[in-house]
Amino acid sequence: MELSSFLFYLLGALAIASAVSTVMSRNPVASAMSLVLHFFMLAGIYLTLQAQFIAVLQVLVYAGAIMVLIVFVIMLLNLGDEERLREKSSLRRLIATGLGIALLTQLGLAMLASNTDLTMMTSKAVEVGMVEAIGMDLFTNYLFAFEAVTLLLLVAVMGALILARRPSENEKIGSEI
Amino acid sequence: MEIINSIPLEYYLALSAIIFSIGVIGVLTRRNIIIIFMCVELMLNAVNLTLVGFSAFLGDTSGQIFVFFVMAVAAAEAAVGLAIVLAIYRNNKSIYADEINLLKW
């Protein structure tokens, strides 16, 4: 077996295992650590697809920024495990798992029904994954979307600040009246 | 052109479908809203994998640019979502989805 196929199977298996562990583990911190592992495995899979830029972004944005935020909130809230909520949801758990498996079957059937002939990846994929090609397209064809995203991020930062802020004493008195 | 990867696109799509379904099961079964949040991130990542796969196999940059935008929106969503979680915890002293039922009748 070639190195690239071996890497794909290894990373894919680890990605599925860490995703299952994210969903199953009762401790939120263990769940978050599995998710970090999952993001790293996905970055590796992006590398087998020759998408270097996206792989680096995956590690920086997801494994770096977003997971730090999530772990920080988990630590801030100081939660225990979900033991007291475990018993009463067994029927719901069964139905939900059934729905998930139904979705997976449907996706598989849709994939079998379509006949793509995209079985080979050519050397063009290497140039497509480079920063040069992505940057060229991003700052010409997708410039408006890029500017809109900058605005979105600014609004998100301000929204997060306003939502997470503790209301001051004056406002509390004002709202009671 | 030279062939550089022997794995067909279907394998990447299948992996993505499996991860997406795991994320859906997580959203439906878990009660802790932070874990539900993480499962949503899992689903976003599964879709990203599909986009990057198609982009690489078709030799088109657009898929990877969409992934770039999805990541930006996911970062914004994480910031606002976790701020909402903090605000709910401050009012409710609980972040379990079963106990946040003020709007339910």
GROMACS .gro file of C-alpha atoms in nm:
model
  282
    1MET     CA    1   0.000   0.000   0.000
    2GLU     CA    2   0.121   0.348  -0.080
    3LEU     CA    3   0.205   0.597   0.189
    4SER     CA    4  -0.081   0.834   0.096
    5SER     CA    5  -0.349   0.562   0.115
    6PHE     CA    6  -0.205   0.434   0.443
    7LEU     CA    7  -0.212   0.788   0.585
    8PHE     CA    8  -0.570   0.837   0.470
    9TYR     CA    9  -0.693   0.517   0.638
   10LEU     CA   10  -0.500   0.587   0.959
   11LEU     CA   11  -0.612   0.951   0.987
   12GLY     CA   12  -0.970   0.865   0.886
   13ALA     CA   13  -0.999   0.593   1.150
   14LEU     CA   14  -0.855   0.821   1.417
   15ALA     CA   15  -1.086   1.105   1.308
   16ILE     CA   16  -1.394   0.883   1.342
   17ALA     CA   17  -1.274   0.745   1.675
   18SER     CA   18  -1.211   1.091   1.820
   19ALA     CA   19  -1.548   1.215   1.689
   20VAL     CA   20  -1.723   0.925   1.864
   21SER     CA   21  -1.527   1.000   2.178
   22THR     CA   22  -1.635   1.367   2.159
   23VAL     CA   23  -1.999   1.263   2.152
   24MET     CA   24  -1.978   0.983   2.409
   25SER     CA   25  -1.755   1.109   2.689
   26ARG     CA   26  -1.940   1.247   2.989
   27ASN     CA   27  -1.674   1.489   3.105
   28PRO     CA   28  -1.688   1.808   2.892
   29VAL     CA   29  -1.310   1.859   2.916
   30ALA     CA   30  -1.241   1.508   2.783
   31SER     CA   31  -1.491   1.580   2.506
   32ALA     CA   32  -1.309   1.902   2.415
   33MET     CA   33  -0.970   1.728   2.409
   34SER     CA   34  -1.108   1.460   2.174
   35LEU     CA   35  -1.236   1.738   1.951
   36VAL     CA   36  -0.888   1.895   1.939
   37LEU     CA   37  -0.749   1.555   1.832
   38HIS     CA   38  -1.023   1.533   1.570
   39PHE     CA   39  -0.929   1.874   1.428
   40PHE     CA   40  -0.564   1.769   1.400
   41MET     CA   41  -0.661   1.448   1.220
   42LEU     CA   42  -0.876   1.648   0.977
   43ALA     CA   43  -0.580   1.879   0.912
   44GLY     CA   44  -0.379   1.570   0.818
   45ILE     CA   45  -0.655   1.456   0.583
   46TYR     CA   46  -0.653   1.799   0.418
   47LEU     CA   47  -0.280   1.746   0.358
   48THR     CA   48  -0.352   1.418   0.176
   49LEU     CA   49  -0.583   1.630  -0.044
   50GLN     CA   50  -0.293   1.874  -0.113
   51ALA     CA   51  -0.475   2.159   0.062
   52GLN     CA   52  -0.185   2.303   0.262
   53PHE     CA   53  -0.340   2.642   0.329
   54ILE     CA   54  -0.664   2.495   0.464
   55ALA     CA   55  -0.471   2.247   0.679
   56VAL     CA   56  -0.275   2.529   0.844
   57LEU     CA   57  -0.595   2.733   0.893
   58GLN     CA   58  -0.763   2.428   1.047
   59VAL     CA   59  -0.493   2.402   1.314
   60LEU     CA   60  -0.474   2.777   1.377
   61VAL     CA   61  -0.844   2.866   1.379
   62TYR     CA   62  -1.018   2.550   1.500
   63ALA     CA   63  -0.761   2.370   1.716
   64GLY     CA   64  -0.617   2.701   1.829
   65ALA     CA   65  -0.870   2.979   1.865
   66ILE     CA   66  -1.212   2.810   1.885
   67MET     CA   67  -1.106   2.526   2.114
   68VAL     CA   68  -0.926   2.763   2.350
   69LEU     CA   69  -1.251   2.959   2.375
   70ILE     CA   70  -1.457   2.645   2.443
   71VAL     CA   71  -1.214   2.505   2.702
   72PHE     CA   72  -1.199   2.846   2.869
   73VAL     CA   73  -1.580   2.856   2.902
   74ILE     CA   74  -1.588   2.498   3.037
   75MET     CA   75  -1.331   2.589   3.302
   76LEU     CA   76  -1.514   2.913   3.383
   77LEU     CA   77  -1.846   2.736   3.444
   78ASN     CA   78  -1.683   2.458   3.651
   79LEU     CA   79  -1.928   2.183   3.555
   80GLY     CA   80  -1.959   1.833   3.689
   81ASP     CA   81  -2.056   1.535   3.476
   82GLU     CA   82  -2.401   1.464   3.339
   83GLU     CA   83  -2.476   1.179   3.579
   84ARG     CA   84  -2.806   1.315   3.707
   85LEU     CA   85  -2.945   1.352   3.355
   86ARG     CA   86  -2.846   1.008   3.237
   87GLU     CA   87  -3.137   0.781   3.321
   88LYS     CA   88  -3.441   0.960   3.189
   89SER     CA   89  -3.321   1.001   2.832
   90SER     CA   90  -3.261   0.641   2.721
   91LEU     CA   91  -3.561   0.627   2.484
   92ARG     CA   92  -3.470   0.962   2.336
   93ARG     CA   93  -3.112   0.844   2.296
   94LEU     CA   94  -3.232   0.539   2.104
   95ILE     CA   95  -3.455   0.743   1.873
   96ALA     CA   96  -3.178   0.997   1.811
   97THR     CA   97  -2.925   0.728   1.725
   98GLY     CA   98  -3.179   0.571   1.489
   99LEU     CA   99  -3.230   0.907   1.318
  100GLY     CA  100  -2.854   0.954   1.282
  101ILE     CA  101  -2.815   0.611   1.125
  102ALA     CA  102  -3.111   0.683   0.892
  103LEU     CA  103  -2.937   1.004   0.780
  104LEU     CA  104  -2.614   0.813   0.717
  105THR     CA  105  -2.795   0.550   0.510
  106GLN     CA  106  -2.966   0.817   0.308
  107LEU     CA  107  -2.637   0.994   0.240
  108GLY     CA  108  -2.483   0.662   0.138
  109LEU     CA  109  -2.772   0.583  -0.098
  110ALA     CA  110  -2.748   0.927  -0.257
  111MET     CA  111  -2.377   0.873  -0.307
  112LEU     CA  112  -2.431   0.531  -0.466
  113ALA     CA  113  -2.700   0.668  -0.697
  114SER     CA  114  -2.477   0.942  -0.838
  115ASN     CA  115  -2.206   0.839  -1.079
  116THR     CA  116  -1.910   1.073  -1.069
  117ASP     CA  117  -1.595   0.980  -1.252
  118LEU     CA  118  -1.375   1.183  -1.019
  119THR     CA  119  -1.157   0.892  -0.914
  120MET     CA  120  -0.820   1.046  -0.995
  121MET     CA  121  -0.658   1.349  -0.839
  122THR     CA  122  -0.423   1.517  -1.084
  123SER     CA  123  -0.124   1.741  -1.022
  124LYS     CA  124  -0.346   2.045  -1.073
  125ALA     CA  125  -0.468   1.993  -0.715
  126VAL     CA  126  -0.123   2.090  -0.586
  127GLU     CA  127  -0.137   2.442  -0.730
  128VAL     CA  128  -0.502   2.481  -0.624
  129GLY     CA  129  -0.414   2.416  -0.260
  130MET     CA  130  -0.137   2.675  -0.247
  131VAL     CA  131  -0.178   3.013  -0.079
  132GLU     CA  132  -0.097   3.186  -0.407
  133ALA     CA  133  -0.396   3.046  -0.599
  134ILE     CA  134  -0.637   3.090  -0.308
  135GLY     CA  135  -0.520   3.445  -0.238
  136MET     CA  136  -0.548   3.541  -0.602
  137ASP     CA  137  -0.907   3.421  -0.620
  138LEU     CA  138  -1.001   3.554  -0.275
  139PHE     CA  139  -0.891   3.912  -0.344
  140THR     CA  140  -1.040   3.933  -0.694
  141ASN     CA  141  -1.356   3.726  -0.741
  142TYR     CA  142  -1.452   3.697  -0.374
  143LEU     CA  143  -1.344   4.041  -0.253
  144PHE     CA  144  -1.693   4.152  -0.156
  145ALA     CA  145  -1.755   3.835   0.046
  146PHE     CA  146  -1.417   3.885   0.215
  147GLU     CA  147  -1.508   4.240   0.320
  148ALA     CA  148  -1.849   4.121   0.440
  149VAL     CA  149  -1.679   3.859   0.658
  150THR     CA  150  -1.458   4.123   0.819
  151LEU     CA  151  -1.772   4.316   0.911
  152LEU     CA  152  -1.932   3.996   1.044
  153LEU     CA  153  -1.633   3.929   1.269
  154LEU     CA  154  -1.642   4.284   1.405
  155VAL     CA  155  -2.014   4.254   1.483
  156ALA     CA  156  -1.955   3.912   1.643
  157VAL     CA  157  -1.686   4.050   1.874
  158MET     CA  158  -1.910   4.337   1.984
  159GLY     CA  159  -2.207   4.103   2.027
  160ALA     CA  160  -2.002   3.865   2.241
  161LEU     CA  161  -1.882   4.155   2.458
  162ILE     CA  162  -2.235   4.286   2.513
  163LEU     CA  163  -2.384   3.941   2.583
  164ALA     CA  164  -2.115   3.819   2.820
  165ARG     CA  165  -2.078   4.143   3.016
  166ARG     CA  166  -2.207   4.153   3.371
  167PRO     CA  167  -2.481   4.421   3.395
  168SER     CA  168  -2.371   4.717   3.609
  169GLU     CA  169  -2.551   4.830   3.925
  170ASN     CA  170  -2.714   5.133   3.760
  171GLU     CA  171  -2.870   4.920   3.488
  172LYS     CA  172  -3.010   4.675   3.743
  173ILE     CA  173  -3.187   4.952   3.929
  174GLY     CA  174  -3.312   5.095   3.600
  175SER     CA  175  -3.457   4.763   3.482
  176GLU     CA  176  -3.643   4.707   3.808
  177ILE     CA  177  -3.825   5.035   3.771
  178MET     CA  178  -0.143   1.496  -1.606
  179GLU     CA  179   0.033   1.305  -1.334
  180ILE     CA  180  -0.184   1.116  -1.088
  181ILE     CA  181  -0.079   1.191  -0.733
  182ASN     CA  182  -0.338   1.027  -0.510
  183SER     CA  183  -0.490   0.684  -0.554
  184ILE     CA  184  -0.779   0.730  -0.309
  185PRO     CA  185  -1.108   0.800  -0.490
  186LEU     CA  186  -1.328   1.095  -0.397
  187GLU     CA  187  -1.602   0.864  -0.268
  188TYR     CA  188  -1.385   0.764   0.028
  189TYR     CA  189  -1.352   1.125   0.139
  190LEU     CA  190  -1.727   1.179   0.095
  191ALA     CA  191  -1.802   0.864   0.296
  192LEU     CA  192  -1.572   0.975   0.578
  193SER     CA  193  -1.741   1.315   0.577
  194ALA     CA  194  -2.089   1.157   0.587
  195ILE     CA  195  -1.989   0.939   0.884
  196ILE     CA  196  -1.850   1.235   1.079
  197PHE     CA  197  -2.157   1.445   0.998
  198SER     CA  198  -2.389   1.169   1.125
  199ILE     CA  199  -2.188   1.136   1.446
  200GLY     CA  200  -2.230   1.511   1.492
  201VAL     CA  201  -2.608   1.484   1.436
  202ILE     CA  202  -2.636   1.203   1.690
  203GLY     CA  203  -2.439   1.413   1.936
  204VAL     CA  204  -2.665   1.716   1.892
  205LEU     CA  205  -2.975   1.499   1.942
  206THR     CA  206  -2.857   1.296   2.241
  207ARG     CA  207  -2.646   1.526   2.456
  208ARG     CA  208  -2.798   1.765   2.708
  209ASN     CA  209  -2.498   1.982   2.790
  210ILE     CA  210  -2.514   2.284   2.558
  211ILE     CA  211  -2.137   2.319   2.538
  212ILE     CA  212  -2.114   1.962   2.405
  213ILE     CA  213  -2.402   2.029   2.164
  214PHE     CA  214  -2.198   2.327   2.051
  215MET     CA  215  -1.892   2.108   1.993
  216CYS     CA  216  -2.105   1.864   1.791
  217VAL     CA  217  -2.215   2.153   1.568
  218GLU     CA  218  -1.846   2.227   1.507
  219LEU     CA  219  -1.802   1.859   1.418
  220MET     CA  220  -2.076   1.889   1.155
  221LEU     CA  221  -1.923   2.208   1.011
  222ASN     CA  222  -1.592   2.027   0.979
  223ALA     CA  223  -1.752   1.734   0.799
  224VAL     CA  224  -1.895   1.973   0.540
  225ASN     CA  225  -1.555   2.143   0.510
  226LEU     CA  226  -1.401   1.807   0.428
  227THR     CA  227  -1.652   1.757   0.145
  228LEU     CA  228  -1.576   2.102   0.005
  229VAL     CA  229  -1.200   2.052   0.015
  230GLY     CA  230  -1.238   1.708  -0.142
  231PHE     CA  231  -1.439   1.837  -0.437
  232SER     CA  232  -1.206   2.135  -0.473
  233ALA     CA  233  -0.898   1.913  -0.495
  234PHE     CA  234  -1.053   1.659  -0.731
  235LEU     CA  235  -1.204   1.918  -0.965
  236GLY     CA  236  -0.894   2.138  -0.957
  237ASP     CA  237  -1.101   2.443  -0.863
  238THR     CA  238  -1.009   2.695  -0.591
  239SER     CA  239  -1.366   2.796  -0.502
  240GLY     CA  240  -1.424   2.504  -0.265
  241GLN     CA  241  -1.128   2.599  -0.049
  242ILE     CA  242  -1.239   2.963  -0.044
  243PHE     CA  243  -1.579   2.850   0.084
  244VAL     CA  244  -1.398   2.659   0.359
  245PHE     CA  245  -1.215   2.981   0.446
  246PHE     CA  246  -1.550   3.161   0.484
  247VAL     CA  247  -1.703   2.872   0.679
  248MET     CA  248  -1.413   2.895   0.924
  249ALA     CA  249  -1.463   3.270   0.966
  250VAL     CA  250  -1.836   3.222   1.030
  251ALA     CA  251  -1.761   2.936   1.271
  252ALA     CA  252  -1.526   3.161   1.468
  253ALA     CA  253  -1.794   3.431   1.489
  254GLU     CA  254  -2.052   3.170   1.589
  255ALA     CA  255  -1.822   3.034   1.862
  256ALA     CA  256  -1.771   3.381   2.012
  257VAL     CA  257  -2.142   3.474   2.015
  258GLY     CA  258  -2.260   3.124   2.112
  259LEU     CA  259  -2.030   3.093   2.410
  260ALA     CA  260  -2.127   3.443   2.524
  261ILE     CA  261  -2.492   3.329   2.516
  262VAL     CA  262  -2.396   3.017   2.716
  263LEU     CA  263  -2.234   3.240   2.978
  264ALA     CA  264  -2.540   3.467   2.992
  265ILE     CA  265  -2.775   3.166   3.028
  266TYR     CA  266  -2.557   3.020   3.303
  267ARG     CA  267  -2.561   3.350   3.489
  268ASN     CA  268  -2.942   3.364   3.487
  269ASN     CA  269  -3.027   2.996   3.514
  270LYS     CA  270  -2.734   2.839   3.703
  271SER     CA  271  -2.760   2.551   3.457
  272ILE     CA  272  -2.642   2.478   3.105
  273TYR     CA  273  -2.843   2.161   3.050
  274ALA     CA  274  -3.082   2.189   2.758
  275ASP     CA  275  -3.356   2.010   2.956
  276GLU     CA  276  -3.359   2.278   3.224
  277ILE     CA  277  -3.371   2.575   2.987
  278ASN     CA  278  -3.744   2.563   2.916
  279LEU     CA  279  -3.869   2.915   2.976
  280LEU     CA  280  -4.009   2.945   2.623
  281LYS     CA  281  -4.166   2.598   2.624
  282TRP     CA  282  -4.533   2.527   2.693
   0.00000   0.00000   0.00000
